[in-house]
Amino acid sequence: MLVAAREFLDGEGFTELVAPVIGPVTDPGARGAKQVDVDYYGHRYKLMTSAILYKQAALAAFDRIFYIAPNVRLEPLETASTNRHLAEFHQIDVEMAGASREAIMQLAERLVGHVVRQVVAQLPGELASLGRDTSMFAELLSQPFGQRSHADAVADLRGQGHDQSPDAEIDWAGEAMLSRKASRPFFVTDYPKGSRGFYDRESRERPGFLRNFDLIAPEGYGELSSGSEREHDYATIVARIRETGENPAKYGWYLQMVREGIPDSAGFGIGLERFTRYVAGLDSVWQASAYPKVPGVALP
Amino acid sequence: MLVAAREFLDGEGFTELVAPVIGPVTDPGARGAKQVDVDYYGHRYKLMTSAILYKQAALAAFDRIFYIAPNVRLEPLETASTNRHLAEFHQIDVEMAGASREAIMQLAERLVGHVVRQVVAQLPGELASLGRDTSMFAELLSQPFGQRSHADAVADLRGQGHDQSPDAEIDWAGEAMLSRKASRPFFVTDYPKGSRGFYDRESRERPGFLRNFDLIAPEGYGELSSGSEREHDYATIVARIRETGENPAKYGWYLQMVREGIPDSAGFGIGLERFTRYVAGLDSVWQASAYPKVPGVALP
């Protein structure tokens, strides 16, 4: 799958960089997961929960970049039973200068399509031995992905008697319900401000809504990817950080860079192990990692 | 360089895996560098200083594997001025079941040769703009790398008045002296037991000497790679761990795996940023990283 992803992204003019593992600050928008501190020569550094801040920095050198980025998030203990959380995982992490949300969603759709097409064509024996029925990919490979707004997804869930908040991300149970009903991947767009990181750009036309998306796999496999247009205006970023209750001073190097000017961009991260789970039809995401870290479970 | 490395290793039948970032135990053989602890759900985990233990584990699934593995080592403050240490770096980390030291040295030589050849052929403009004279690679590309034993290198240094210990790795100043005198890369073999990690196999024919090597770049750029045949006998590994003063109980999952049986193997890790520094002719290794971490220097 990584060979196919690199082949596709290389063909689209993307340059692969290696991502950092630690740094003075990392992505705060990790949905209830705790960041991991490390003592770096007496300074408090963090393990990367995502590479988002560094993707924006990388656009200073290249217009189109990607990482295969390792991330560590101490997910809440209750996620050990969702079958889709690992405390250590990787993202196919893509960022593109000057791109709109629509352009980057289209890129994500084509990337996922290319990888699935290559696996189905090149690894029929492996898929058969895993018991994966490749006819499940027929819709994915023959028509565009679905698309609905967050508000529409919330209304659907509430109509089914599921108490989904209109102000938050879709909860695990709600996501599973939507995913099980679908027969092809679909995007959920326009999350409410406050439900996601400060770097997801707010719509100018519809204040309070973000120019972002999730990509949800069908058959109950749930979220594969999150993405967005990025905020790049210094004053807006500082205000957005303050709105989340964080101190902008934490983001020293990042804000200094933003003040000097960063490009307009959009991007996404695809969870490699979740994507593998979906393609291989695995019961749980831990089966897609050679050294799985199920939240809360430590090895002796 | 990574595109060329992957192309070469793929052609040799190697499968790329993604490496873990944290785990209950990591490589103890990191030459004076401190490991970084993380609190993993109340358990003390470590950031990977190298992927060696996991490379051996991966051979349970594939005979030939590699990672582009991120590593973190809190190097001593005095290494900030060697121009060849970073606290965060990557290795092209290769392991091959059933291989001898000679086979894996030959593989390392061909891998380095392929990458340099591709860079010289495909990026002449970039090398010129960096001021790198590609005639410096003439010997590398036209003849085998050099080879000498650790004992021979020690005698050479002592003959030049440098007080190199015969029982330890070549020190930074000694390594720089040997490297500056060379006009092509060369291997140093047969390090004394005690100078390296417990996983480097001891010679049966010459007890006290290891079946390992370093690969040193010419022109003063210094070490590019370390490698070895691996110890895979359970009792010998336990004894070797004890000899280093460590408690084998720390290595719980690893020793359990070894007891169940792991393949004979050999492998190496090439420091990606050091290799980049050499090829690009950079003054210091931090210039080969987009987010450099010079030992002891923390960002606000």
Coordinates of C-alpha atoms in Angstrom, one line a residue:
Chain A
M1 CA 0.0 0.0 0.0
L2 CA 2.9 2.4 0.7
V3 CA 4.5 1.5 -2.6
A4 CA 1.3 2.4 -4.4
A5 CA 0.8 5.6 -2.3
R6 CA 4.3 6.8 -3.1
E7 CA 3.9 5.9 -6.8
F8 CA 0.7 8.0 -7.0
L9 CA 2.0 11.0 -5.0
D10 CA 5.2 11.0 -7.0
G11 CA 3.2 11.1 -10.2
E12 CA 1.3 14.1 -8.8
G13 CA 4.6 16.0 -8.2
F14 CA 4.8 15.5 -4.4
T15 CA 8.1 15.3 -2.6
E16 CA 8.5 12.9 0.3
L17 CA 10.2 14.3 3.4
V18 CA 11.0 12.5 6.7
A19 CA 8.9 13.8 9.6
P20 CA 10.2 14.8 13.1
V21 CA 9.3 12.5 16.1
I22 CA 9.7 15.1 18.9
G23 CA 9.5 18.8 19.1
P24 CA 8.6 21.7 21.5
V25 CA 5.0 21.7 20.4
T26 CA 2.7 19.4 18.5
D27 CA -0.9 19.1 17.2
P28 CA -3.4 20.0 20.0
G29 CA -6.4 18.8 18.0
A30 CA -6.2 15.1 18.9
R31 CA -9.7 14.5 20.1
G32 CA -9.4 13.5 23.8
A33 CA -6.0 11.8 23.4
K34 CA -3.1 12.9 25.7
Q35 CA 0.2 14.1 24.4
V36 CA 3.4 12.4 25.6
D37 CA 6.0 14.6 27.2
V38 CA 9.7 13.9 26.9
D39 CA 12.6 15.5 28.8
Y40 CA 14.8 17.0 26.0
Y41 CA 18.0 18.3 27.7
G42 CA 15.9 19.8 30.5
H43 CA 13.2 21.2 28.2
R44 CA 9.7 19.7 27.9
Y45 CA 9.3 18.4 24.4
K46 CA 6.4 16.4 23.0
L47 CA 6.0 13.3 20.8
M48 CA 4.3 14.2 17.6
T49 CA 0.5 13.6 17.7
S50 CA 0.5 14.7 14.1
A51 CA 2.8 16.4 11.7
I52 CA 0.5 19.2 10.8
L53 CA 2.6 22.1 12.0
Y54 CA 5.7 20.7 10.2
K55 CA 3.7 20.1 7.0
Q56 CA 3.0 23.8 6.9
A57 CA 6.7 24.6 7.6
A58 CA 7.8 22.2 4.8
L59 CA 5.8 24.3 2.2
A60 CA 8.5 26.9 2.6
A61 CA 10.7 24.6 0.5
F62 CA 8.3 22.5 -1.7
D63 CA 4.7 23.2 -2.9
R64 CA 3.6 19.6 -2.6
I65 CA 4.9 17.4 0.2
F66 CA 4.1 14.2 2.1
Y67 CA 5.4 12.2 5.0
I68 CA 4.8 8.7 6.2
A69 CA 4.7 10.1 9.7
P70 CA 4.8 8.2 12.9
N71 CA 2.5 9.6 15.6
V72 CA 1.9 8.7 19.3
R73 CA -1.3 9.6 21.1
L74 CA -2.3 8.3 24.5
E75 CA -5.9 7.5 23.6
P76 CA -8.4 7.2 26.4
L77 CA -8.7 3.6 27.8
E78 CA -12.2 3.2 26.4
T79 CA -10.9 3.3 22.9
A80 CA -9.2 0.0 23.4
S81 CA -12.5 -1.6 22.4
T82 CA -13.3 0.5 19.3
N83 CA -11.2 -1.7 17.1
R84 CA -9.9 1.5 15.4
H85 CA -7.5 3.1 17.8
L86 CA -3.8 2.6 18.3
A87 CA -1.6 4.6 20.7
E88 CA 1.2 4.5 18.0
F89 CA 0.3 4.7 14.3
H90 CA 1.4 6.2 11.0
Q91 CA -0.2 8.7 8.6
I92 CA 0.2 9.2 4.9
D93 CA 0.4 13.0 5.6
V94 CA -0.1 15.2 2.5
E95 CA 0.0 19.0 2.2
M96 CA -0.4 21.1 -1.0
A97 CA 0.2 24.9 -1.3
G98 CA -2.6 26.9 -2.9
A99 CA -5.1 24.0 -2.8
S100 CA -8.8 24.3 -2.0
R101 CA -10.6 21.8 0.1
E102 CA -12.3 20.5 -3.0
A103 CA -9.0 20.0 -4.7
I104 CA -7.5 18.1 -1.7
M105 CA -10.6 16.0 -1.3
Q106 CA -10.3 15.0 -4.9
L107 CA -6.7 14.1 -4.4
A108 CA -7.5 12.0 -1.4
E109 CA -10.2 10.2 -3.3
R110 CA -7.8 9.4 -6.2
L111 CA -5.0 8.3 -3.8
V112 CA -7.3 5.9 -2.0
G113 CA -8.6 4.7 -5.3
H114 CA -5.2 4.1 -6.7
V115 CA -4.0 2.2 -3.6
V116 CA -7.1 0.0 -3.5
R117 CA -6.9 -0.7 -7.3
Q118 CA -3.2 -1.7 -7.0
V119 CA -3.8 -4.0 -4.1
V120 CA -6.8 -5.7 -5.8
A121 CA -4.8 -6.1 -9.0
Q122 CA -1.5 -7.2 -7.5
L123 CA -2.4 -9.1 -4.4
P124 CA -5.5 -11.2 -5.1
G125 CA -3.9 -14.2 -3.4
E126 CA -3.2 -12.3 -0.2
L127 CA -6.7 -10.8 -0.1
A128 CA -8.2 -14.3 -0.7
S129 CA -6.2 -15.8 2.1
L130 CA -7.4 -12.9 4.4
G131 CA -11.0 -13.8 3.4
R132 CA -11.5 -10.3 1.9
D133 CA -14.3 -10.2 -0.7
T134 CA -13.0 -7.8 -3.3
S135 CA -16.5 -7.1 -4.7
M136 CA -16.8 -4.9 -1.6
F137 CA -14.5 -2.4 -3.5
A138 CA -16.7 -2.3 -6.7
E139 CA -18.4 1.0 -5.8
L140 CA -15.2 2.6 -4.5
L141 CA -13.5 1.8 -7.8
S142 CA -16.3 2.7 -10.2
Q143 CA -17.9 5.9 -8.9
P144 CA -17.1 9.1 -6.9
F145 CA -17.0 8.9 -3.1
G146 CA -20.1 10.1 -1.3
Q147 CA -20.3 13.5 0.4
R148 CA -22.5 15.0 3.1
S149 CA -22.2 17.8 5.6
H150 CA -21.6 17.4 9.3
A151 CA -25.0 18.9 10.0
D152 CA -26.6 16.4 7.7
A153 CA -24.8 13.5 9.4
V154 CA -25.9 14.8 12.8
A155 CA -29.5 15.1 11.6
D156 CA -29.4 11.5 10.3
L157 CA -28.0 10.2 13.6
R158 CA -30.5 12.1 15.7
G159 CA -33.3 10.8 13.4
Q160 CA -32.1 7.3 14.3
G161 CA -32.3 8.1 18.0
H162 CA -28.6 8.6 18.5
D163 CA -27.8 11.6 20.7
Q164 CA -25.1 13.2 18.5
S165 CA -24.0 16.7 19.6
P166 CA -24.2 19.2 16.7
D167 CA -21.2 21.0 18.1
A168 CA -18.7 18.1 18.2
E169 CA -17.0 15.6 16.1
I170 CA -19.2 12.5 15.3
D171 CA -18.7 10.2 18.3
W172 CA -17.4 6.6 17.9
A173 CA -20.8 5.0 18.0
G174 CA -22.3 7.5 15.6
E175 CA -19.4 7.1 13.2
A176 CA -19.8 3.3 13.2
M177 CA -23.5 3.7 12.5
L178 CA -22.9 6.0 9.5
S179 CA -20.1 3.8 8.2
R180 CA -22.1 0.5 8.5
K181 CA -24.9 2.0 6.3
A182 CA -22.5 3.0 3.5
S183 CA -21.3 0.9 0.6
R184 CA -18.6 3.3 -0.6
P185 CA -16.3 5.7 1.2
F186 CA -17.8 9.2 1.9
F187 CA -16.7 12.6 3.0
V188 CA -18.2 14.5 5.9
T189 CA -17.6 18.2 5.5
D190 CA -18.0 21.5 7.4
Y191 CA -17.3 20.5 11.0
P192 CA -18.3 23.2 13.5
K193 CA -15.6 25.5 14.8
G194 CA -14.5 24.3 18.2
S195 CA -14.6 20.6 17.2
R196 CA -11.2 20.6 15.5
G197 CA -7.7 22.1 15.7
F198 CA -7.0 25.8 15.3
Y199 CA -5.3 25.1 11.9
D200 CA -8.5 24.1 10.1
R201 CA -9.6 27.3 8.3
E202 CA -13.0 28.8 9.1
S203 CA -15.3 29.5 6.2
R204 CA -15.6 33.2 5.3
E205 CA -19.0 32.6 3.8
R206 CA -20.3 30.5 6.7
P207 CA -18.7 31.7 9.9
G208 CA -18.7 29.0 12.6
F209 CA -18.0 26.2 10.0
L210 CA -14.7 24.9 9.0
R211 CA -13.4 24.2 5.5
N212 CA -12.5 20.7 6.4
F213 CA -13.6 17.0 6.1
D214 CA -13.3 13.5 7.3
L215 CA -13.2 10.5 4.9
I216 CA -15.2 7.6 6.3
A217 CA -14.8 4.0 5.0
P218 CA -17.9 1.9 4.5
E219 CA -18.8 -1.4 6.2
G220 CA -18.3 -0.1 9.7
Y221 CA -14.6 0.5 9.3
G222 CA -15.0 4.2 10.2
E223 CA -12.7 7.1 9.7
L224 CA -9.8 6.8 7.3
S225 CA -8.6 10.4 7.0
S226 CA -9.1 14.0 8.2
G227 CA -8.2 17.0 6.1
S228 CA -8.8 20.7 5.7
E229 CA -7.9 24.0 4.2
R230 CA -5.4 25.6 6.6
E231 CA -5.6 28.9 8.4
H232 CA -2.5 30.9 7.6
D233 CA -3.3 34.4 8.8
Y234 CA -1.3 35.2 11.9
A235 CA -3.9 37.2 13.9
T236 CA -6.6 34.6 13.1
I237 CA -4.4 31.8 14.2
V238 CA -3.5 33.5 17.5
A239 CA -7.3 34.2 18.1
R240 CA -8.2 30.6 17.3
I241 CA -5.5 29.2 19.7
R242 CA -6.9 31.5 22.4
E243 CA -10.4 30.3 21.7
T244 CA -9.3 26.7 22.5
G245 CA -8.1 27.9 25.9
E246 CA -4.4 27.5 25.0
N247 CA -1.6 30.0 25.4
P248 CA -0.2 31.1 22.1
A249 CA 3.3 31.4 23.7
K250 CA 3.5 27.6 23.6
Y251 CA 3.6 27.8 19.8
G252 CA 6.8 29.9 19.7
W253 CA 8.6 28.8 16.6
Y254 CA 5.3 28.1 14.7
L255 CA 3.9 31.5 15.3
Q256 CA 7.2 33.2 14.4
M257 CA 7.1 31.3 11.1
V258 CA 3.4 32.2 10.5
R259 CA 4.2 35.9 11.2
E260 CA 7.0 35.7 8.5
G261 CA 4.4 34.3 6.1
I262 CA 3.3 30.8 5.2
P263 CA 1.5 29.7 2.0
D264 CA -2.2 29.1 1.8
S265 CA -2.6 25.3 1.7
A266 CA -4.8 22.3 2.2
G267 CA -3.9 18.8 3.2
F268 CA -5.0 15.6 4.9
G269 CA -3.6 12.6 6.8
I270 CA -4.7 9.0 6.0
G271 CA -4.3 6.6 9.0
L272 CA -2.1 3.9 7.5
E273 CA -3.1 1.1 9.9
R274 CA -6.8 2.0 9.6
F275 CA -6.6 2.1 5.8
T276 CA -4.8 -1.3 5.9
R277 CA -7.5 -2.7 8.2
Y278 CA -10.2 -1.6 5.7
V279 CA -8.4 -2.9 2.6
A280 CA -7.5 -6.2 4.2
G281 CA -10.9 -6.5 6.0
L282 CA -9.3 -7.0 9.4
D283 CA -11.4 -7.3 12.6
S284 CA -9.3 -4.7 14.4
V285 CA -6.7 -2.1 13.6
W286 CA -4.1 -3.7 15.9
Q287 CA -3.8 -6.5 13.3
A288 CA -2.5 -4.0 10.8
S289 CA 0.6 -3.2 12.9
A290 CA 3.7 -5.4 13.3
Y291 CA 4.2 -3.9 16.8
P292 CA 0.7 -2.9 17.9
K293 CA 0.1 -0.6 20.8
V294 CA -3.5 -1.0 22.0
P295 CA -4.4 1.9 24.2
G296 CA -3.6 1.1 27.9
V297 CA -1.9 -2.2 27.1
A298 CA 1.8 -2.2 28.0
L299 CA 4.3 -5.0 27.2
P300 CA 6.5 -6.4 30.0
Chain B
M1 CA 18.5 9.5 -1.9
L2 CA 15.6 7.6 -0.3
V3 CA 14.0 7.0 -3.7
A4 CA 17.3 5.5 -4.9
A5 CA 17.8 3.5 -1.7
R6 CA 14.3 2.1 -2.0
E7 CA 14.8 1.3 -5.7
F8 CA 18.0 -0.6 -4.9
L9 CA 16.6 -2.5 -1.9
D10 CA 13.4 -3.4 -3.7
G11 CA 15.5 -4.8 -6.5
E12 CA 17.3 -7.0 -4.0
G13 CA 14.0 -8.5 -2.7
F14 CA 13.8 -6.4 0.6
T15 CA 10.4 -5.5 2.0
E16 CA 10.0 -2.1 3.7
L17 CA 8.2 -2.0 7.0
V18 CA 7.4 1.0 9.3
A19 CA 9.4 1.1 12.5
P20 CA 8.1 1.7 16.0
V21 CA 8.9 4.9 17.7
I22 CA 8.4 3.8 21.3
G23 CA 8.6 0.5 23.2
P24 CA 9.4 -1.0 26.6
V25 CA 13.1 -1.5 25.6
T26 CA 15.5 -0.2 22.9
D27 CA 19.0 -0.5 21.7
P28 CA 21.4 -0.1 24.6
G29 CA 24.5 0.2 22.4
A30 CA 24.3 3.9 21.6
R31 CA 27.8 5.0 22.6
G32 CA 27.4 7.4 25.5
A33 CA 24.0 8.8 24.4
K34 CA 21.1 8.8 26.8
Q35 CA 17.8 7.0 26.1
V36 CA 14.6 9.1 26.4
D37 CA 11.9 7.8 28.8
V38 CA 8.2 8.3 28.1
D39 CA 5.3 7.6 30.5
Y40 CA 3.2 5.1 28.6
Y41 CA 0.0 4.6 30.6
G42 CA 2.0 4.4 33.8
H43 CA 4.8 2.2 32.3
R44 CA 8.3 3.4 31.5
Y45 CA 8.7 3.2 27.7
K46 CA 11.7 4.4 25.7
L47 CA 12.1 6.3 22.4
M48 CA 13.9 4.1 19.9
T49 CA 17.6 4.7 19.8
S50 CA 17.8 2.2 17.0
A51 CA 15.4 -0.4 15.5
I52 CA 17.8 -3.3 16.0
L53 CA 15.6 -5.5 18.3
Y54 CA 12.6 -4.9 16.0
K55 CA 14.6 -5.7 12.9
Q56 CA 15.3 -9.2 14.3
A57 CA 11.6 -9.6 15.2
A58 CA 10.6 -8.6 11.6
L59 CA 12.6 -11.5 10.2
A60 CA 9.8 -13.8 11.6
A61 CA 7.7 -12.6 8.7
F62 CA 10.2 -11.6 5.9
D63 CA 13.8 -12.8 5.1
R64 CA 14.9 -9.3 3.9
I65 CA 13.5 -6.2 5.5
F66 CA 14.3 -2.5 5.9
Y67 CA 13.0 0.5 7.7
I68 CA 13.6 4.2 7.2
A69 CA 13.6 4.4 11.0
P70 CA 13.5 7.6 13.2
N71 CA 15.8 7.5 16.2
V72 CA 16.2 9.8 19.2
R73 CA 19.4 9.8 21.3
L74 CA 20.3 12.4 23.8
E75 CA 23.9 12.7 22.7
P76 CA 26.5 14.3 25.1
L77 CA 26.7 18.0 24.9
E78 CA 30.3 17.9 23.6
T79 CA 29.0 16.2 20.4
A80 CA 27.3 19.5 19.4
S81 CA 30.6 20.5 17.9
T82 CA 31.5 17.3 16.0
N83 CA 29.4 18.3 13.0
R84 CA 28.1 14.8 12.8
H85 CA 25.7 14.3 15.7
L86 CA 22.0 15.0 15.8
A87 CA 19.7 14.1 18.8
E88 CA 17.0 13.1 16.2
F89 CA 18.0 11.3 13.0
H90 CA 17.0 8.5 10.6
Q91 CA 18.6 5.3 9.6
I92 CA 18.2 3.3 6.4
D93 CA 18.0 0.1 8.6
V94 CA 18.5 -3.2 6.8
E95 CA 18.4 -6.8 8.1
M96 CA 18.8 -10.0 6.1
A97 CA 18.2 -13.5 7.4
G98 CA 21.0 -16.1 6.8
A99 CA 23.5 -13.4 5.7
S100 CA 27.2 -13.3 6.7
R101 CA 29.1 -10.1 7.6
E102 CA 30.8 -10.3 4.2
A103 CA 27.5 -10.5 2.4
I104 CA 26.0 -7.6 4.3
M105 CA 29.1 -5.4 3.8
Q106 CA 28.9 -6.1 0.1
L107 CA 25.2 -5.1 0.2
A108 CA 26.0 -1.9 2.0
E109 CA 28.7 -1.1 -0.5
R110 CA 26.4 -1.6 -3.4
L111 CA 23.6 0.4 -1.8
V112 CA 25.8 3.4 -1.1
G113 CA 27.2 3.1 -4.6
H114 CA 23.8 3.0 -6.2
V115 CA 22.5 6.0 -4.3
V116 CA 25.7 8.1 -5.0
R117 CA 25.5 7.1 -8.7
Q118 CA 21.9 8.1 -9.0
V119 CA 22.5 11.5 -7.3
V120 CA 25.5 12.3 -9.5
A121 CA 23.5 11.3 -12.6
Q122 CA 20.2 12.9 -11.8
L123 CA 21.0 15.9 -9.7
P124 CA 24.1 17.6 -11.2
G125 CA 22.6 21.0 -10.9
E126 CA 21.8 20.6 -7.2
L127 CA 25.3 19.3 -6.5
A128 CA 26.8 22.2 -8.4
S129 CA 24.7 24.7 -6.5
L130 CA 25.9 23.2 -3.3
G131 CA 29.5 23.5 -4.5
R132 CA 30.0 19.7 -4.3
D133 CA 32.8 18.5 -6.7
T134 CA 31.6 15.2 -8.0
S135 CA 35.1 14.1 -8.9
M136 CA 35.3 13.3 -5.2
F137 CA 33.1 10.3 -5.9
A138 CA 35.3 8.9 -8.7
E139 CA 37.1 6.3 -6.4
L140 CA 33.8 5.4 -4.7
L141 CA 32.1 4.6 -8.0
S142 CA 35.0 2.8 -9.7
Q143 CA 36.5 0.5 -7.2
P144 CA 35.7 -1.5 -4.0
F145 CA 35.6 0.3 -0.7
G146 CA 38.6 -0.1 1.5
Q147 CA 38.7 -2.5 4.5
R148 CA 40.8 -2.6 7.6
S149 CA 40.5 -4.1 11.1
H150 CA 39.8 -2.2 14.2
A151 CA 43.2 -3.3 15.6
D152 CA 44.9 -1.9 12.4
A153 CA 43.1 1.4 12.7
V154 CA 44.1 1.6 16.4
A155 CA 47.7 0.9 15.5
D156 CA 47.6 3.6 12.8
L157 CA 46.2 6.2 15.1
R158 CA 48.7 5.4 17.9
G159 CA 51.5 5.6 15.4
Q160 CA 50.3 9.1 14.7
G161 CA 50.4 9.9 18.4
H162 CA 46.7 9.7 18.9
D163 CA 45.9 7.9 22.2
Q164 CA 43.2 5.6 20.9
S165 CA 42.1 2.8 23.3
P166 CA 42.3 -0.7 21.7
D167 CA 39.2 -1.8 23.7
A168 CA 36.8 0.9 22.6
E169 CA 35.2 2.3 19.5
I170 CA 37.3 4.7 17.5
D171 CA 36.9 8.1 19.3
W172 CA 35.5 11.2 17.3
A173 CA 38.9 12.7 16.8
G174 CA 40.5 9.4 15.7
E175 CA 37.6 8.7 13.3
A176 CA 38.0 12.2 11.8
M177 CA 41.8 11.5 11.3
L178 CA 41.2 8.2 9.6
S179 CA 38.4 9.7 7.5
R180 CA 40.4 12.7 6.3
K181 CA 43.3 10.5 5.1
A182 CA 40.9 8.4 2.9
S183 CA 39.9 9.1 -0.6
R184 CA 37.1 6.4 -0.8
P185 CA 34.8 4.9 1.9
F186 CA 36.3 2.1 3.9
F187 CA 35.1 -0.5 6.4
V188 CA 36.6 -1.0 9.9
T189 CA 35.9 -4.6 11.1
D190 CA 36.3 -6.8 14.2
Y191 CA 35.6 -4.4 17.0
P192 CA 36.5 -5.7 20.4
K193 CA 33.7 -7.3 22.5
G194 CA 32.5 -4.7 25.1
S195 CA 32.7 -1.8 22.7
R196 CA 29.4 -2.6 21.0
G197 CA 25.8 -3.8 21.8
F198 CA 25.1 -7.4 22.9
Y199 CA 23.5 -8.2 19.6
D200 CA 26.7 -8.0 17.6
R201 CA 27.9 -11.6 17.3
E202 CA 31.2 -12.7 18.7
S203 CA 33.6 -14.5 16.4
R204 CA 33.8 -18.3 17.1
E205 CA 37.3 -18.3 15.6
R206 CA 38.6 -15.2 17.4
P207 CA 36.9 -14.9 20.8
G208 CA 36.8 -11.3 22.1
F209 CA 36.3 -9.9 18.6
L210 CA 32.9 -9.1 17.0
R211 CA 31.7 -10.0 13.5
N212 CA 30.8 -6.4 12.9
F213 CA 31.9 -3.3 11.0
D214 CA 31.6 0.4 10.6
L215 CA 31.6 2.1 7.2
I216 CA 33.6 5.4 7.2
A217 CA 33.2 8.1 4.6
P218 CA 36.4 9.8 3.2
E219 CA 37.3 13.5 3.3
G220 CA 36.7 13.7 7.1
Y221 CA 32.9 13.1 7.0
G222 CA 33.3 10.1 9.3
E223 CA 31.0 7.2 10.1
L224 CA 28.1 6.5 7.7
S225 CA 27.0 3.1 9.0
S226 CA 27.4 0.4 11.5
G227 CA 26.5 -3.3 11.0
S228 CA 27.1 -6.8 12.1
E229 CA 26.2 -10.5 12.1
R230 CA 23.7 -10.9 15.0
E231 CA 23.8 -13.1 18.0
H232 CA 20.7 -15.3 18.0
D233 CA 21.5 -17.9 20.7
Y234 CA 19.4 -17.3 23.8
A235 CA 22.0 -18.3 26.4
T236 CA 24.7 -16.3 24.7
I237 CA 22.5 -13.2 24.5
V238 CA 21.6 -13.4 28.2
A239 CA 25.3 -13.7 29.1
R240 CA 26.2 -10.8 26.8
I241 CA 23.5 -8.6 28.4
R242 CA 24.9 -9.5 31.8
E243 CA 28.4 -8.7 30.7
T244 CA 27.3 -5.1 29.9
G245 CA 26.0 -4.7 33.5
E246 CA 22.3 -4.7 32.4
N247 CA 19.5 -6.8 33.8
P248 CA 18.2 -9.3 31.2
A249 CA 14.7 -8.9 32.8
K250 CA 14.5 -5.5 31.1
Y251 CA 14.4 -7.3 27.7
G252 CA 11.2 -9.3 28.4
W253 CA 9.5 -9.5 25.1
Y254 CA 12.8 -9.7 23.2
L255 CA 14.2 -12.6 25.2
Q256 CA 10.9 -14.5 25.0
M257 CA 11.1 -14.1 21.2
V258 CA 14.8 -15.2 21.1
R259 CA 13.9 -18.3 23.3
E260 CA 11.3 -19.3 20.8
G261 CA 13.9 -19.0 18.1
I262 CA 14.9 -16.2 15.7
P263 CA 16.8 -16.5 12.5
D264 CA 20.5 -16.1 12.0
S265 CA 20.9 -12.7 10.4
A266 CA 23.2 -9.7 9.6
G267 CA 22.3 -6.1 8.9
F268 CA 23.3 -2.5 9.1
G269 CA 21.9 1.0 9.6
I270 CA 23.1 3.9 7.4
G271 CA 22.6 7.3 9.1
L272 CA 20.5 9.2 6.5
E273 CA 21.5 12.7 7.5
R274 CA 25.2 11.7 7.7
F275 CA 25.0 10.1 4.3
T276 CA 23.2 13.2 2.9
R277 CA 25.9 15.4 4.5
Y278 CA 28.6 13.4 2.7
V279 CA 26.9 13.3 -0.7
A280 CA 26.0 17.0 -0.6
G281 CA 29.3 18.0 0.9
L282 CA 27.7 19.9 3.8
D283 CA 29.7 21.5 6.6
S284 CA 27.5 19.9 9.3
V285 CA 25.0 17.2 9.6
W286 CA 22.3 19.6 10.9
Q287 CA 22.2 21.1 7.4
A288 CA 20.9 17.7 6.2
S289 CA 17.7 17.8 8.4
A290 CA 14.6 20.0 7.8
Y291 CA 14.0 20.2 11.6
P292 CA 17.5 19.7 13.0
K293 CA 18.1 18.9 16.6
V294 CA 21.6 19.7 17.6
P295 CA 22.5 18.0 20.9
G296 CA 21.6 20.3 23.8
V297 CA 20.0 23.0 21.7
A298 CA 16.2 23.4 22.4
L299 CA 13.8 25.6 20.5
P300 CA 11.5 28.0 22.4

